[in-house]
mmCIF file of C-alpha atoms in Angstrom:
data_model
loop_
_atom_site.group_PDB
_atom_site.id
_atom_site.type_symbol
_atom_site.label_atom_id
_atom_site.label_comp_id
_atom_site.label_asym_id
_atom_site.label_seq_id
_atom_site.Cartn_x
_atom_site.Cartn_y
_atom_site.Cartn_z
ATOM 1 C CA MET A 1 -42.023 -76.010 -50.236
ATOM 2 C CA GLU A 2 -42.402 -78.453 -53.134
ATOM 3 C CA LEU A 3 -45.826 -80.035 -53.480
ATOM 4 C CA LYS A 4 -45.331 -81.428 -56.944
ATOM 5 C CA SER A 5 -46.966 -84.787 -57.459
ATOM 6 C CA THR A 6 -46.058 -87.589 -59.832
ATOM 7 C CA ALA A 7 -49.339 -89.384 -59.218
ATOM 8 C CA VAL A 8 -51.353 -89.575 -62.429
ATOM 9 C CA ARG A 9 -54.987 -90.582 -62.184
ATOM 10 C CA LYS A 10 -56.758 -92.578 -64.857
ATOM 11 C CA TYR A 11 -58.896 -89.638 -65.989
ATOM 12 C CA ASP A 12 -56.084 -87.045 -66.059
ATOM 13 C CA GLU A 13 -55.204 -87.775 -69.675
ATOM 14 C CA LYS A 14 -58.813 -87.466 -70.815
ATOM 15 C CA PHE A 15 -59.251 -84.083 -69.155
ATOM 16 C CA MET A 16 -55.902 -82.726 -70.347
ATOM 17 C CA HIS A 17 -56.715 -83.721 -73.916
ATOM 18 C CA ARG A 18 -59.885 -81.667 -73.523
ATOM 19 C CA CYS A 19 -57.923 -78.660 -72.213
ATOM 20 C CA ILE A 20 -55.594 -78.835 -75.199
ATOM 21 C CA ALA A 21 -58.614 -78.996 -77.520
ATOM 22 C CA LEU A 22 -60.016 -75.918 -75.768
ATOM 23 C CA SER A 23 -56.712 -74.105 -76.255
ATOM 24 C CA GLN A 24 -56.992 -74.834 -79.989
ATOM 25 C CA GLU A 25 -60.536 -73.451 -79.970
ATOM 26 C CA ALA A 26 -59.185 -70.291 -78.349
ATOM 27 C CA VAL A 27 -56.560 -69.941 -81.095
ATOM 28 C CA ASN A 28 -59.217 -70.503 -83.753
ATOM 29 C CA SER A 29 -61.229 -67.641 -82.256
ATOM 30 C CA GLY A 30 -58.219 -65.332 -82.442
ATOM 31 C CA ASP A 31 -57.273 -65.549 -78.764
ATOM 32 C CA ALA A 32 -54.293 -67.036 -76.923
ATOM 33 C CA ALA A 33 -53.775 -70.804 -76.636
ATOM 34 C CA PHE A 34 -55.148 -71.455 -73.154
ATOM 35 C CA GLY A 35 -57.906 -73.856 -72.104
ATOM 36 C CA SER A 36 -58.994 -75.009 -68.638
ATOM 37 C CA LEU A 37 -61.635 -77.103 -66.948
ATOM 38 C CA ILE A 38 -62.870 -78.019 -63.474
ATOM 39 C CA ALA A 39 -63.680 -81.617 -62.514
ATOM 40 C CA ILE A 40 -64.688 -83.584 -59.453
ATOM 41 C CA ASP A 41 -62.888 -86.892 -59.799
ATOM 42 C CA ASP A 42 -63.929 -88.102 -63.279
ATOM 43 C CA ARG A 43 -66.960 -85.773 -63.580
ATOM 44 C CA LEU A 44 -66.604 -82.639 -65.693
ATOM 45 C CA ILE A 45 -68.072 -79.551 -64.023
ATOM 46 C CA ALA A 46 -67.084 -76.529 -66.126
ATOM 47 C CA GLU A 47 -64.834 -75.447 -68.973
ATOM 48 C CA GLY A 48 -63.125 -72.179 -69.847
ATOM 49 C CA LEU A 49 -61.410 -70.689 -72.884
ATOM 50 C CA ASN A 50 -59.168 -67.688 -72.782
ATOM 51 C CA ASP A 51 -61.245 -64.591 -73.547
ATOM 52 C CA TYR A 52 -58.592 -61.896 -73.390
ATOM 53 C CA LYS A 53 -60.178 -59.997 -76.280
ATOM 54 C CA THR A 54 -63.396 -59.431 -74.333
ATOM 55 C CA LYS A 55 -61.836 -58.714 -70.956
ATOM 56 C CA ILE A 56 -58.143 -58.747 -70.108
ATOM 57 C CA SER A 57 -58.683 -60.662 -66.853
ATOM 58 C CA GLU A 58 -60.720 -63.421 -68.509
ATOM 59 C CA HIS A 59 -58.030 -66.066 -68.366
ATOM 60 C CA ALA A 60 -59.213 -69.600 -69.075
ATOM 61 C CA GLU A 61 -58.788 -70.624 -65.425
ATOM 62 C CA ILE A 62 -60.852 -67.666 -64.167
ATOM 63 C CA VAL A 63 -63.624 -68.411 -66.646
ATOM 64 C CA ALA A 64 -63.744 -72.067 -65.569
ATOM 65 C CA LEU A 65 -63.678 -71.185 -61.853
ATOM 66 C CA ASN A 66 -66.545 -68.718 -62.156
ATOM 67 C CA LYS A 67 -68.637 -71.202 -64.142
ATOM 68 C CA ALA A 68 -68.002 -73.938 -61.555
ATOM 69 C CA HIS A 69 -68.946 -71.517 -58.771
ATOM 70 C CA LYS A 70 -72.272 -70.843 -60.485
ATOM 71 C CA ILE A 71 -72.981 -74.499 -61.315
ATOM 72 C CA LEU A 72 -72.137 -75.841 -57.849
ATOM 73 C CA GLY A 73 -73.603 -72.877 -56.003
ATOM 74 C CA THR A 74 -70.572 -72.435 -53.756
ATOM 75 C CA SER A 75 -67.151 -70.830 -53.739
ATOM 76 C CA ASP A 76 -65.767 -73.824 -51.836
ATOM 77 C CA LEU A 77 -64.329 -75.946 -54.618
ATOM 78 C CA SER A 78 -62.236 -78.088 -52.281
ATOM 79 C CA ALA A 79 -63.532 -81.250 -53.940
ATOM 80 C CA CYS A 80 -62.370 -80.060 -57.369
ATOM 81 C CA THR A 81 -59.341 -80.425 -59.617
ATOM 82 C CA LEU A 82 -58.385 -77.721 -62.106
ATOM 83 C CA TYR A 83 -56.852 -78.877 -65.378
ATOM 84 C CA THR A 84 -55.226 -76.332 -67.639
ATOM 85 C CA SER A 85 -53.095 -76.404 -70.783
ATOM 86 C CA CYS A 86 -50.604 -73.961 -69.269
ATOM 87 C CA GLU A 87 -49.416 -73.163 -65.751
ATOM 88 C CA PRO A 88 -51.702 -70.648 -64.010
ATOM 89 C CA CYS A 89 -50.374 -67.097 -63.717
ATOM 90 C CA PRO A 90 -50.127 -65.364 -60.292
ATOM 91 C CA MET A 91 -53.633 -63.882 -60.618
ATOM 92 C CA CYS A 92 -55.180 -67.254 -61.413
ATOM 93 C CA SER A 93 -53.091 -68.975 -58.742
ATOM 94 C CA PHE A 94 -54.430 -66.692 -56.025
ATOM 95 C CA MET A 95 -57.964 -67.371 -57.214
ATOM 96 C CA LEU A 96 -57.296 -71.106 -57.096
ATOM 97 C CA ARG A 97 -56.236 -70.712 -53.481
ATOM 98 C CA GLU A 98 -59.330 -68.655 -52.637
ATOM 99 C CA PHE A 99 -61.650 -71.135 -54.351
ATOM 100 C CA LYS A 100 -59.817 -73.819 -52.329
ATOM 101 C CA ILE A 101 -59.057 -76.052 -55.315
ATOM 102 C CA LYS A 102 -57.519 -79.266 -53.965
ATOM 103 C CA ARG A 103 -55.515 -80.297 -57.042
ATOM 104 C CA VAL A 104 -53.981 -78.544 -60.038
ATOM 105 C CA VAL A 105 -52.795 -80.293 -63.215
ATOM 106 C CA PHE A 106 -51.071 -78.258 -65.923
ATOM 107 C CA ALA A 107 -49.197 -79.059 -69.125
ATOM 108 C CA LEU A 108 -46.876 -76.219 -70.158
ATOM 109 C CA PRO A 109 -44.739 -74.682 -67.390
ATOM 110 C CA SER A 110 -44.618 -70.882 -67.269
ATOM 111 C CA LEU A 111 -41.060 -70.099 -66.191
ATOM 112 C CA TYR A 112 -41.447 -66.331 -66.636
ATOM 113 C CA VAL A 113 -44.904 -65.585 -65.225
ATOM 114 C CA GLY A 114 -46.130 -68.759 -63.538
ATOM 115 C CA GLY A 115 -47.763 -68.958 -60.133
ATOM 116 C CA TYR A 116 -45.874 -72.175 -59.441
ATOM 117 C CA SER A 117 -42.568 -72.146 -61.367
ATOM 118 C CA LYS A 118 -41.792 -68.417 -61.118
ATOM 119 C CA TRP A 119 -43.655 -67.318 -57.978
ATOM 120 C CA PRO A 120 -44.568 -70.069 -55.471
ATOM 121 C CA ILE A 121 -48.163 -69.001 -54.892
ATOM 122 C CA LEU A 122 -49.634 -72.466 -55.256
ATOM 123 C CA GLN A 123 -47.058 -73.816 -52.777
ATOM 124 C CA ASP A 124 -47.255 -70.939 -50.279
ATOM 125 C CA THR A 125 -48.012 -72.177 -46.773
ATOM 126 C CA GLU A 126 -48.095 -68.786 -45.033
ATOM 127 C CA ILE A 127 -51.287 -67.654 -46.751
ATOM 128 C CA SER A 128 -52.878 -70.898 -45.560
ATOM 129 C CA GLU A 129 -52.868 -69.308 -42.116
ATOM 130 C CA LEU A 130 -55.336 -66.692 -43.388
ATOM 131 C CA LYS A 131 -58.353 -68.930 -43.051
ATOM 132 C CA PRO A 132 -61.086 -69.054 -44.143
ATOM 133 C CA ILE A 133 -59.919 -66.950 -47.108
ATOM 134 C CA PHE A 134 -57.176 -69.207 -48.437
ATOM 135 C CA SER A 135 -56.925 -72.978 -48.584
ATOM 136 C CA ASN A 136 -54.009 -75.259 -47.891
ATOM 137 C CA PRO A 137 -51.656 -75.622 -50.880
ATOM 138 C CA PRO A 138 -53.162 -77.836 -53.563
ATOM 139 C CA GLU A 139 -51.495 -80.930 -54.913
ATOM 140 C CA VAL A 140 -49.779 -79.998 -58.188
ATOM 141 C CA LEU A 141 -49.078 -82.241 -61.169
ATOM 142 C CA ALA A 142 -46.791 -80.117 -63.353
ATOM 143 C CA GLY A 143 -45.726 -80.624 -66.963
ATOM 144 C CA PHE A 144 -48.320 -83.319 -67.620
ATOM 145 C CA MET A 145 -48.661 -83.863 -71.414
ATOM 146 C CA GLU A 146 -46.472 -80.825 -72.083
ATOM 147 C CA ALA A 147 -45.450 -82.032 -75.549
ATOM 148 C CA GLU A 148 -49.064 -82.284 -76.703
ATOM 149 C CA ALA A 149 -49.950 -78.825 -75.397
ATOM 150 C CA LYS A 150 -46.834 -77.351 -76.984
ATOM 151 C CA ILE A 151 -48.027 -78.332 -80.465
ATOM 152 C CA VAL A 152 -50.896 -75.858 -80.149
ATOM 153 C CA MET A 153 -48.856 -73.154 -78.399
ATOM 154 C CA GLU A 154 -46.227 -73.211 -81.149
ATOM 155 C CA LYS A 155 -48.889 -72.088 -83.610
ATOM 156 C CA THR A 156 -48.800 -68.737 -81.824
ATOM 157 C CA GLN A 157 -46.032 -66.217 -81.129
ATOM 158 C CA LEU A 158 -46.013 -66.999 -77.389
ATOM 159 C CA TRP A 159 -42.533 -68.550 -77.115
ATOM 160 C CA MET A 160 -42.316 -67.974 -73.327
ATOM 161 C CA PHE A 161 -44.230 -71.086 -72.276
ATOM 162 C CA GLY A 162 -42.694 -74.533 -71.845
ATOM 163 C CA SER A 163 -39.871 -76.102 -69.864
ATOM 164 C CA ASP A 164 -37.347 -74.981 -72.510
ATOM 165 C CA ALA A 165 -38.639 -71.396 -72.799
ATOM 166 C CA LYS A 166 -35.533 -69.724 -71.381
ATOM 167 C CA SER A 167 -33.270 -71.444 -73.893
ATOM 168 C CA ARG A 168 -35.548 -70.175 -76.691
ATOM 169 C CA ASN A 169 -35.752 -66.576 -75.467
ATOM 170 C CA PRO A 170 -35.132 -64.419 -78.564
ATOM 171 C CA ASN A 171 -34.240 -61.465 -76.342
ATOM 172 C CA LYS A 172 -31.215 -63.307 -74.966
ATOM 173 C CA LYS A 173 -29.528 -63.678 -78.314
ATOM 174 C CA ASN A 174 -26.642 -61.374 -79.167
ATOM 175 C CA LYS A 175 -28.435 -59.008 -81.491
ATOM 176 C CA PRO A 176 -26.586 -55.918 -82.787
ATOM 177 C CA LEU A 177 -27.653 -52.611 -81.293
ATOM 178 C CA ASP A 178 -29.495 -50.150 -83.499
ATOM 179 C CA ILE A 179 -26.572 -48.265 -85.017
ATOM 180 C CA SER A 180 -25.862 -47.406 -88.608
ATOM 181 C CA LYS A 181 -22.711 -49.530 -88.827
ATOM 182 C CA PRO A 182 -22.016 -52.905 -87.218
ATOM 183 C CA PHE A 183 -19.356 -53.281 -84.569
ATOM 184 C CA SER A 184 -17.867 -56.058 -82.521
ATOM 185 C CA PRO A 185 -18.875 -56.101 -78.825
ATOM 186 C CA LYS A 186 -15.377 -57.422 -78.164
ATOM 187 C CA THR A 187 -13.568 -54.520 -79.868
ATOM 188 C CA GLU A 188 -10.277 -53.953 -78.090
ATOM 189 C CA VAL A 189 -9.358 -50.485 -76.885
ATOM 190 C CA LYS A 190 -5.799 -49.295 -77.277
ATOM 191 C CA VAL A 191 -4.044 -48.711 -73.960
ATOM 192 C CA LEU A 192 -2.206 -45.392 -74.009
ATOM 193 C CA LYS A 193 1.330 -45.078 -72.783
ATOM 194 C CA LYS A 194 2.052 -42.747 -69.922
ATOM 195 C CA GLY A 195 1.847 -39.177 -71.109
ATOM 196 C CA GLU A 196 0.237 -40.113 -74.411
ATOM 197 C CA HIS A 197 -3.046 -38.422 -75.307
ATOM 198 C CA SER A 198 -5.505 -38.968 -78.115
ATOM 199 C CA PHE A 199 -8.902 -37.289 -78.354
ATOM 200 C CA LYS A 200 -10.126 -39.893 -80.827
ATOM 201 C CA ILE A 201 -9.116 -42.824 -78.637
ATOM 202 C CA ASN A 202 -10.594 -41.269 -75.506
ATOM 203 C CA GLU A 203 -13.789 -40.523 -77.408
ATOM 204 C CA ARG A 204 -13.893 -44.142 -78.545
ATOM 205 C CA VAL A 205 -13.512 -45.408 -74.981
ATOM 206 C CA MET A 206 -16.422 -43.204 -73.868
ATOM 207 C CA LEU A 207 -18.625 -44.503 -76.664
ATOM 208 C CA LEU A 208 -17.816 -48.117 -75.869
ATOM 209 C CA HIS A 209 -18.740 -47.434 -72.266
ATOM 210 C CA LYS A 210 -22.011 -45.911 -73.449
ATOM 211 C CA ILE A 211 -22.728 -48.990 -75.544
ATOM 212 C CA SER A 212 -21.988 -51.344 -72.668
ATOM 213 C CA ILE A 213 -24.572 -49.528 -70.538
ATOM 214 C CA PHE A 214 -27.208 -49.783 -73.262
ATOM 215 C CA ARG A 215 -26.441 -53.465 -73.752
ATOM 216 C CA TRP A 216 -26.685 -54.189 -70.032
ATOM 217 C CA LEU A 217 -30.032 -52.404 -69.778
ATOM 218 C CA ALA A 218 -31.470 -54.202 -72.801
ATOM 219 C CA GLU A 219 -30.313 -57.682 -71.769
ATOM 220 C CA ASN A 220 -30.712 -57.567 -67.999
ATOM 221 C CA LEU A 221 -33.672 -55.276 -67.398
ATOM 222 C CA ASN A 222 -35.711 -56.587 -70.345
ATOM 223 C CA THR A 223 -36.689 -53.038 -71.233
ATOM 224 C CA GLY A 224 -36.622 -53.753 -74.927
ATOM 225 C CA GLU A 225 -34.765 -50.486 -75.400
ATOM 226 C CA LYS A 226 -31.726 -50.259 -77.648
ATOM 227 C CA GLY A 227 -28.825 -47.877 -77.574
ATOM 228 C CA VAL A 228 -28.994 -45.580 -80.587
ATOM 229 C CA LEU A 229 -25.794 -43.955 -81.773
ATOM 230 C CA ARG A 230 -25.263 -41.348 -84.421
ATOM 231 C CA GLU A 231 -23.502 -42.359 -87.614
ATOM 232 C CA GLY A 232 -20.412 -40.383 -86.632
ATOM 233 C CA GLU A 233 -20.230 -42.170 -83.301
ATOM 234 C CA ALA A 234 -20.546 -45.557 -84.956
ATOM 235 C CA SER A 235 -17.674 -44.774 -87.282
ATOM 236 C CA VAL A 236 -15.470 -43.779 -84.348
ATOM 237 C CA ILE A 237 -15.881 -47.098 -82.542
ATOM 238 C CA SER A 238 -15.390 -49.080 -85.733
ATOM 239 C CA LYS A 239 -11.884 -47.650 -86.143
ATOM 240 C CA LYS A 240 -8.873 -49.311 -84.557
#
């Protein structure tokens, strides 16, 4: 269920500029480029910077939510909007639903680990049935001022955020496997005639099969593992 909104309110730009400034403050402190705030209409309630170094769960959204809870004296934030420089992750998205945030505005989409783009937690209507724990899905304004937020994010090594993240994924590029000699992934294998036998050719076929398995695991399971072949094996597959 899509609940994306194109409605921009007059104070959205002001608050998103502040979130981007907070994300820069986080980078300056040696943390990741995330900044969030909570507002009621045009009134700022609380701000949050990513504080991963202190506590791994201290995402900017969580920090802002907890501050707003303390300031307002209630966990019912149904009058509030959360602004954040990057799409909330699944953990933060569940907390947004529990705090009953009515509106979410984010800049950079998170196609790999987002609670809206990757997993539809913010849009989920089934958990709305679990009242009074979860709220109805909030209105979502996605990708608002993405270009401005990206300027700060690109100062870090976190390439996985932004609407073009998948096209920039360095793990999807055809990198050579970790062997002592280069080889072509498209190396042709000689087809033997009936009755013809060759230990070297059969060995080469087995090694190519081994390589194809390693390549599939590395590219499709995102394990980061590489197939490692001995020098002798590499020389066998490099021969025609």
